[in-house]
Structures are given as C-alpha cells and as structure tokens.
Amino acid sequence: MWWLSALGGIVALATGLLGPSDALDVIERIAPVLVFLIAVTVIAGLADAAKVFDVAAREAAHLARGRMWRLWLLVVVLATALTIVLSLDTCAVLLTPVVLAMARQLEIPPKLFAFTTVWLAGTASMLLPVSNLTNLLALHQFDRLGLGLRDYVGLSWRPAIAAILVTVAVLAGLFHKDLRRSYDVPPTPALDDKVLFWGSAAVCLALGPAFVTGIDVAWPAGAGALILVVLFAVRRRTQLTWALVPWRLVITVVGLFLVVGALTAHGLEGLLIDIAGSGGNLAAHLRLTGTAALGANAVDNLPAYLAMEPVASADGTRMMLLLIGVNCGCLLTLWGSLATLLWRDRCRAAGVHISWWSFLWRGLILTPLVLTGAVLAVSLG
C-alpha cells in the first residue's frame, strides 16, 4: 500500500492537481503527527525488545489463574491502555503477536485475542489526541475553534467509554464459548536485561501523564524515544537499526494526504457536504458519523478524515462525530486503517488466518452497535 500512496502523491504533484504551496501546507500540518508516529513507534519497538509487553501479557496469564475470561479481561485492559497512551498502531502491531504467541503456548483459540486487539485498537482510540493519528490532526482544528485539550477530552470521554463497553460486550457475545475454557499457567519469562526492562517500562508509564499536560505530543514522544535510544546504545547497541523507523507508514501517510488534498481542491468537499448533511439532531449526527465510517472503510481512515474535516469543522461536537466514524467505524474492511493492515500481517506471521469475509461479518455486527452507542453518548451527553 505504501508504494500506491507514494505514486498517488507524486501524480498529484506532477499533474498540478495540488500546487506546491498547497502541498507545503499539507506537509507543515502533518509534520508534528509524523514526528509523533516515528517517536512512538521507536519507543514501542524498543520496549518490545526489552520484553515489556511480553512480561505484561505473561503476568496477565498468571493473574487470571487459569481462567480464560479473567485472562481475556486483563488483555482487554492492556489493549485499551496501550491504545489510549501509545496509539492504536502500538496495540495492533506489538500486542497482537504477544497475545497470539501466548494463545499458542497456552493451547487456547487465538481468534478471540486477535479480534480483541484489532477492535480495541480502533474503538479505544477516542479518549486522547495521541490515541489515533486522526485525533492529532483534529486537535489542530480544535485549536482553530478556540478549544483546547480539556475541551477535547470533555467531548471524547463519553463516546470513548461507550465504544469500549460496546466492543467488550460484542466480543463476549461472539466468543462466549471460548471464554468458558481454562488453561495451565505458564512460567514468567526471564529478563535479559533488567535495566532495559525497567527503563523502557518507566518511559511507557511516563508517557500517559506527559501526553495530557497540553504540551505538543511530539515533544514528550521525542524525548522518550531519545532516552531509550541512548539507553539501548549503552546496553544493547545491536538493537538500534533503521528497521525501528516506520518509513513505509510515513510514506503512506504523506502520499494519502497529498492525494486527498488534491481531491479536496477540486470539488470533493462540496460532494461530501451533500452526502453527510448538516443539523444537530440525532439523525443528523448518525448521518455524519455513518458517512465518515463508509469513507474510512473505502479508502482508509486517515484520508477519509482529511477529506471530511471541512464538513465537520463548524464546531467541536461535529468534529467528535467525525472522529467516531473514522476511528470506530473503520472495522469492516481489512484496509480501513493502517493499524488493521499491520495487524493482519502480524496474524499471518503467527499462522492465524483471518479472511476478508471472517473480518467483515464480525465487523457488520460490531460497527453499527459501536457507532450508535458512541453517537448516543455524544448526543445525549
């Protein structure tokens, strides 16, 4: 997908569909998001190398004391916390292989944990700006409306809680037979380097409070990445490779935004306004969110957000409804978000096959319920 995005961006620039000044405006706007994406990916990769997530998953298995439903609830908590604090990509990319390996070692069905990570990566990504790249982009528009971080959280906490609760309820319903199983408790893995482990864990734990201070999130993320890079340079230099830098994701994001910027400059905004409608009642709210969800499932949630931002930019409530659509509603297609694509790759690597139909029919159950619950939380809040 990254090369298609790159080709699209090049075509938009080469044909003049997007002028140089407009392209620079797009790059300037997404630059802090790209810095955050790179930094948090480096943090997550090094924390994974230090076995932070592996130990967390194994400790969850111990705390559950052999009961599947307890283990699953602990994974729910871990997936939700990782998504909120370290973004949905961290949950989808790093937690997925950990829980699938855990499921294989415990000889328990893996799909329960696979869908738990990917669904919560989407539906738990509402609460904080750092939870999703779309939220970071929306924060810029919130600033233009005179709304700060406190206003964002004031609008997001109700739909965020609703989306998480609906997701957990649907997972419990779909996988209720698996939740009745039991397993043998595994041993806790040995740590190769306790300094790296505790240093990485401390950085991950410190990011949560740092992200809600109101400081541009690129700064604490960058500082955390720098601390871990220095720590690994001293303790385990071989771990520091260019593979830590998510260059394909960066190219994909830049290319997608250039393409959507070109389309927006040539009439896409007017078409989307007609489709999404206006108004402040519940039906209008559902229409806006539903339109955003359909766009996310068609072309990925990042370009869908950028294309629809002008439609929802009138006030904070409409912006939150847009975020509900692109964040929680992108779980019908395997290309609905970058996190979903990366999640499927991790499933394949672990030998867990998830077909497009298997993903779609479960998503058709979850998506209408989670969108309705989150929109109701906004409209009735």
Coordinates of C-alpha atoms in Angstrom, one line a residue:
M1 CA 0.0 0.0 0.0
W2 CA 2.8 2.4 0.7
W3 CA 4.0 2.5 -2.9
L4 CA 0.5 3.2 -4.1
S5 CA 0.3 6.1 -1.7
A6 CA 3.7 7.4 -2.9
L7 CA 2.6 7.1 -6.5
G8 CA -0.6 8.9 -5.9
G9 CA 1.2 11.8 -4.2
I10 CA 3.7 12.0 -7.0
V11 CA 0.9 12.1 -9.6
A12 CA -1.0 14.8 -7.7
L13 CA 2.1 17.0 -7.7
A14 CA 3.4 16.2 -11.2
T15 CA 0.0 16.9 -12.8
G16 CA -0.6 20.1 -10.9
L17 CA -3.7 18.9 -9.2
L18 CA -2.1 20.0 -6.0
G19 CA 0.1 23.1 -6.2
P20 CA 3.4 23.5 -4.4
S21 CA 2.2 25.9 -1.8
D22 CA -0.8 23.7 -1.0
A23 CA 1.5 20.7 -0.8
L24 CA 3.7 22.6 1.7
D25 CA 0.7 23.5 3.8
V26 CA -0.3 19.8 3.9
I27 CA 3.3 18.7 4.9
E28 CA 3.5 21.5 7.5
R29 CA 0.3 20.4 9.1
I30 CA 1.1 16.7 9.3
A31 CA 4.8 17.2 10.3
P32 CA 4.1 17.0 14.1
V33 CA 2.0 13.9 13.5
L34 CA 4.8 12.3 11.6
V35 CA 7.3 13.1 14.4
F36 CA 4.9 11.6 16.9
L37 CA 4.4 8.5 14.7
I38 CA 8.1 7.9 14.3
A39 CA 8.9 8.5 18.0
V40 CA 6.2 6.4 19.5
T41 CA 7.0 3.5 17.0
V42 CA 10.6 3.6 18.1
I43 CA 9.5 3.6 21.8
A44 CA 7.2 0.7 21.2
G45 CA 9.8 -1.3 19.3
L46 CA 12.5 -0.8 21.9
A47 CA 10.0 -1.6 24.8
D48 CA 9.1 -4.8 23.0
A49 CA 12.8 -5.7 22.6
A50 CA 13.1 -5.1 26.4
K51 CA 10.2 -7.6 26.9
V52 CA 7.9 -5.0 28.5
F53 CA 4.8 -6.3 26.6
D54 CA 5.8 -9.9 26.8
V55 CA 6.1 -9.7 30.6
A56 CA 2.8 -7.8 30.8
A57 CA 1.0 -10.5 28.9
R58 CA 2.5 -13.3 30.9
E59 CA 1.7 -11.5 34.2
A60 CA -1.9 -11.2 32.9
A61 CA -1.9 -15.0 32.4
H62 CA -0.6 -15.5 36.0
L63 CA -3.2 -13.1 37.5
A64 CA -6.0 -14.8 35.6
R65 CA -5.1 -18.1 37.5
G66 CA -6.0 -20.4 34.6
R67 CA -9.5 -18.9 33.8
M68 CA -9.9 -17.8 30.2
W69 CA -12.4 -15.0 31.0
R70 CA -10.1 -13.4 33.5
L71 CA -7.2 -13.6 31.1
W72 CA -9.3 -12.0 28.4
L73 CA -10.4 -9.2 30.6
L74 CA -6.8 -8.5 31.5
V75 CA -5.9 -8.4 27.8
V76 CA -8.8 -6.0 27.3
V77 CA -7.4 -3.7 29.9
L78 CA -3.9 -4.0 28.5
A79 CA -5.1 -3.4 24.9
T80 CA -7.2 -0.4 26.0
A81 CA -4.4 1.2 28.0
L82 CA -1.8 0.7 25.1
T83 CA -4.2 2.2 22.6
I84 CA -5.1 5.2 24.7
V85 CA -1.5 6.0 25.7
L86 CA 0.7 4.7 22.9
S87 CA -1.7 4.8 19.9
L88 CA -3.7 2.1 18.1
D89 CA -0.7 1.2 16.0
T90 CA 1.2 0.1 19.1
C91 CA -1.7 -2.1 20.2
A92 CA -2.2 -3.7 16.7
V93 CA 1.5 -4.1 15.9
L94 CA 3.1 -5.1 19.2
L95 CA 0.4 -6.6 21.4
T96 CA -1.1 -8.8 18.7
P97 CA 2.0 -11.1 18.3
V98 CA 2.4 -11.3 22.0
V99 CA -1.2 -12.4 22.7
L100 CA -1.1 -14.8 19.7
A101 CA 2.1 -16.4 20.9
M102 CA 0.6 -16.6 24.4
A103 CA -2.5 -18.3 23.0
R104 CA -0.4 -20.8 21.1
Q105 CA 1.6 -21.6 24.2
L106 CA -1.5 -22.0 26.3
E107 CA -3.2 -24.0 23.6
I108 CA -6.3 -21.8 23.5
P109 CA -8.2 -20.4 20.5
P110 CA -6.3 -17.4 19.0
K111 CA -9.1 -15.5 17.3
L112 CA -10.6 -14.2 20.5
F113 CA -7.4 -12.4 21.3
A114 CA -6.7 -11.4 17.7
F115 CA -10.1 -9.6 17.4
T116 CA -9.7 -8.2 20.9
T117 CA -6.6 -6.4 19.9
V118 CA -7.7 -5.1 16.5
W119 CA -11.2 -4.0 17.6
L120 CA -10.0 -2.2 20.7
A121 CA -7.2 -0.6 18.7
G122 CA -9.9 1.2 16.8
T123 CA -12.7 1.7 19.3
A124 CA -10.4 2.6 22.3
S125 CA -8.6 5.2 20.2
M126 CA -11.0 8.1 21.1
L127 CA -10.1 9.3 24.5
L128 CA -6.8 11.2 24.0
P129 CA -5.3 13.0 20.9
V130 CA -2.3 10.6 21.0
S131 CA -4.6 7.6 20.7
N132 CA -5.0 8.0 17.0
L133 CA -3.3 10.0 14.2
T134 CA -6.7 11.3 13.2
N135 CA -7.2 12.7 16.7
L136 CA -3.9 14.6 16.4
L137 CA -5.0 16.1 13.2
A138 CA -8.3 17.0 14.7
L139 CA -6.6 18.8 17.6
H140 CA -5.4 21.4 15.1
Q141 CA -9.0 22.1 14.1
F142 CA -10.0 22.2 17.8
D143 CA -7.3 24.9 18.3
R144 CA -8.8 26.9 15.4
L145 CA -12.2 26.7 17.2
G146 CA -10.6 28.0 20.4
L147 CA -10.9 24.6 22.1
G148 CA -8.0 23.0 24.0
L149 CA -7.1 19.6 25.3
R150 CA -9.6 19.8 28.2
D151 CA -12.4 20.6 25.7
Y152 CA -11.3 17.7 23.6
V153 CA -11.4 15.2 26.5
G154 CA -14.7 16.8 27.7
L155 CA -16.2 15.8 24.4
S156 CA -14.4 12.5 23.9
W157 CA -14.7 10.7 27.3
R158 CA -18.4 9.7 26.9
P159 CA -18.2 8.2 23.4
A160 CA -14.8 6.6 24.3
I161 CA -16.3 4.8 27.2
A162 CA -19.4 3.8 25.2
A163 CA -17.3 2.5 22.3
I164 CA -15.1 0.4 24.6
L165 CA -18.0 -1.1 26.6
V166 CA -19.9 -2.0 23.4
T167 CA -16.8 -3.6 21.9
V168 CA -16.2 -5.7 25.0
A169 CA -19.9 -6.8 25.1
V170 CA -19.8 -7.8 21.4
L171 CA -16.6 -9.8 21.9
A172 CA -18.0 -11.6 24.9
G173 CA -21.1 -12.5 22.9
L174 CA -19.3 -13.7 19.8
F175 CA -16.7 -15.7 21.7
H176 CA -18.6 -16.8 24.8
K177 CA -17.7 -20.5 24.3
D178 CA -14.0 -19.7 24.3
L179 CA -14.4 -17.7 27.5
R180 CA -15.5 -20.7 29.4
R181 CA -12.2 -22.6 28.8
S182 CA -9.3 -22.9 31.2
Y183 CA -5.5 -23.2 30.8
D184 CA -2.3 -24.2 32.6
V185 CA -0.5 -21.2 34.0
P186 CA 2.9 -20.7 32.2
P187 CA 6.2 -19.6 33.8
T188 CA 7.2 -16.0 33.8
P189 CA 9.9 -15.3 31.1
A190 CA 13.4 -14.5 32.3
L191 CA 14.7 -10.9 31.6
D192 CA 17.8 -10.5 29.6
D193 CA 18.5 -7.0 30.9
K194 CA 16.6 -5.6 33.9
V195 CA 17.9 -2.1 33.3
L196 CA 16.5 -2.0 29.8
F197 CA 13.2 -3.6 31.0
W198 CA 12.6 -1.1 33.9
G199 CA 13.9 1.8 31.8
S200 CA 11.6 1.0 29.0
A201 CA 8.6 0.4 31.3
A202 CA 9.2 3.7 33.0
V203 CA 9.2 5.6 29.7
C204 CA 6.0 3.9 28.7
L205 CA 4.3 4.7 32.0
A206 CA 5.5 8.3 31.9
L207 CA 4.1 9.0 28.5
G208 CA 0.5 8.9 29.7
P209 CA 0.7 11.8 32.2
A210 CA 3.0 13.7 29.7
F211 CA 0.5 13.4 26.9
V212 CA -2.3 15.1 28.9
T213 CA -0.3 18.1 30.0
G214 CA -1.3 20.1 26.9
I215 CA 2.3 20.1 25.5
D216 CA 2.6 19.2 21.8
V217 CA 2.7 15.4 22.0
A218 CA 5.7 15.3 19.6
W219 CA 7.9 16.7 22.4
P220 CA 7.3 14.0 25.1
A221 CA 7.3 11.3 22.5
G222 CA 10.5 12.5 21.0
A223 CA 12.1 12.8 24.5
G224 CA 11.0 9.3 25.4
A225 CA 12.4 7.9 22.1
L226 CA 15.7 9.7 22.7
I227 CA 16.0 8.3 26.2
L228 CA 15.5 4.8 25.1
V229 CA 17.8 5.2 22.1
V230 CA 20.6 6.4 24.5
L231 CA 19.8 3.6 26.9
F232 CA 20.0 0.9 24.2
A233 CA 23.1 2.5 22.7
V234 CA 24.8 1.9 26.1
R235 CA 23.3 -1.5 26.9
R236 CA 22.4 -3.2 23.6
R237 CA 23.6 -1.3 20.6
T238 CA 22.7 -4.1 18.1
Q239 CA 19.0 -3.4 18.7
L240 CA 19.3 0.1 17.2
T241 CA 18.6 -0.4 13.5
W242 CA 16.8 1.5 10.8
A243 CA 14.0 -1.1 10.9
L244 CA 12.7 0.7 14.0
V245 CA 11.8 3.7 11.8
P246 CA 8.3 3.2 10.2
W247 CA 9.3 4.7 6.9
R248 CA 6.6 2.8 5.0
L249 CA 3.9 4.3 7.3
V250 CA 5.4 7.8 6.8
I251 CA 5.4 7.5 3.0
T252 CA 1.8 6.1 3.2
V253 CA 0.6 9.0 5.4
V254 CA 2.3 11.7 3.3
G255 CA 1.0 10.2 0.0
L256 CA -2.5 9.8 1.2
F257 CA -2.7 13.3 2.4
L258 CA -1.4 14.7 -0.8
V259 CA -3.9 12.8 -2.8
V260 CA -6.8 13.8 -0.6
G261 CA -5.6 17.4 -0.6
A262 CA -5.7 17.4 -4.4
L263 CA -9.2 15.9 -4.5
T264 CA -10.4 18.4 -1.9
A265 CA -9.1 21.3 -4.0
H266 CA -11.2 20.0 -7.0
G267 CA -14.7 19.7 -5.5
L268 CA -14.6 16.8 -3.1
E269 CA -15.7 19.0 -0.2
G270 CA -19.0 20.0 -1.8
L271 CA -19.9 16.4 -2.7
L272 CA -19.2 15.3 0.9
I273 CA -21.2 18.1 2.4
D274 CA -24.2 17.0 0.3
I275 CA -23.8 13.4 1.5
A276 CA -23.0 14.0 5.2
G277 CA -25.7 16.7 5.6
S278 CA -26.0 19.1 8.5
G279 CA -28.1 19.7 11.5
G280 CA -27.8 19.0 15.2
N281 CA -30.4 16.2 15.9
L282 CA -29.6 12.5 16.5
A283 CA -30.4 11.6 12.9
A284 CA -28.0 14.2 11.5
H285 CA -25.3 13.0 13.9
L286 CA -25.7 9.4 12.8
R287 CA -25.6 10.5 9.1
L288 CA -22.4 12.4 9.6
T289 CA -20.8 9.5 11.5
G290 CA -22.0 6.9 9.1
T291 CA -20.7 8.8 6.1
A292 CA -17.3 9.0 7.8
A293 CA -17.3 5.3 8.6
L294 CA -18.1 4.4 5.0
G295 CA -15.3 6.6 3.8
A296 CA -12.8 5.0 6.2
N297 CA -13.7 1.5 5.0
A298 CA -13.5 2.6 1.4
V299 CA -10.1 4.4 1.4
D300 CA -8.6 4.2 4.9
N301 CA -9.5 6.3 7.8
L302 CA -6.6 8.9 7.5
P303 CA -7.6 10.2 4.1
A304 CA -11.3 9.9 5.0
Y305 CA -10.7 12.2 7.9
L306 CA -8.9 14.8 5.9
A307 CA -11.5 14.7 3.2
M308 CA -14.4 15.2 5.6
E309 CA -12.8 17.6 8.0
P310 CA -14.3 20.7 6.2
V311 CA -17.7 19.1 6.5
A312 CA -17.4 18.8 10.3
S313 CA -15.2 21.9 11.1
A314 CA -18.1 24.1 12.4
D315 CA -17.9 23.0 16.0
G316 CA -16.3 20.5 18.4
T317 CA -19.3 18.2 18.5
R318 CA -19.3 17.6 14.8
M319 CA -15.6 17.1 14.9
M320 CA -16.1 14.4 17.6
L321 CA -18.8 12.7 15.5
L322 CA -16.4 12.6 12.6
L323 CA -13.7 11.0 14.7
I324 CA -16.2 8.4 15.9
G325 CA -16.9 7.5 12.3
V326 CA -13.3 7.2 11.1
N327 CA -11.9 5.7 14.4
C328 CA -14.6 3.3 15.5
G329 CA -16.3 2.7 12.1
C330 CA -13.3 1.5 10.1
L331 CA -13.6 -2.1 11.1
L332 CA -15.5 -3.6 8.2
T333 CA -12.6 -3.9 5.7
L334 CA -9.0 -5.0 6.2
W335 CA -7.8 -1.7 4.7
G336 CA -9.9 0.5 6.9
S337 CA -6.9 1.7 8.8
L338 CA -3.1 1.3 8.7
A339 CA -3.3 -0.5 12.1
T340 CA -5.7 -3.1 10.6
L341 CA -3.3 -3.8 7.7
L342 CA -0.4 -4.2 10.1
W343 CA -2.5 -6.3 12.4
R344 CA -3.3 -8.8 9.6
D345 CA 0.4 -9.1 8.7
R346 CA 1.1 -10.0 12.3
C347 CA -1.7 -12.6 12.3
R348 CA -0.2 -14.1 9.1
A349 CA 3.2 -14.3 10.7
A350 CA 1.8 -16.1 13.7
G351 CA 0.0 -18.6 11.5
V352 CA -3.5 -17.2 12.2
H353 CA -5.6 -16.8 9.1
I354 CA -8.2 -14.1 9.0
S355 CA -10.1 -14.0 5.8
W356 CA -11.8 -10.8 4.5
W357 CA -15.2 -12.5 5.0
S358 CA -14.4 -13.5 8.6
F359 CA -13.4 -9.9 9.3
L360 CA -16.4 -8.4 7.5
W361 CA -19.2 -10.4 9.1
R362 CA -17.9 -9.8 12.6
G363 CA -17.4 -6.2 11.7
L364 CA -21.0 -5.9 10.5
I365 CA -22.2 -6.9 14.0
L366 CA -19.9 -4.6 15.9
T367 CA -19.8 -1.5 13.7
P368 CA -23.5 -0.4 13.8
L369 CA -23.7 -1.0 17.5
V370 CA -20.5 0.8 18.4
L371 CA -21.3 3.8 16.2
T372 CA -24.8 4.1 17.6
G373 CA -23.6 3.8 21.2
A374 CA -20.9 6.4 20.7
V375 CA -23.1 8.8 18.9
L376 CA -25.8 8.5 21.5
A377 CA -23.2 9.2 24.2
V378 CA -22.3 12.5 22.3
S379 CA -25.9 13.5 21.5
L380 CA -27.3 12.8 25.0
G381 CA -24.3 13.9 26.9

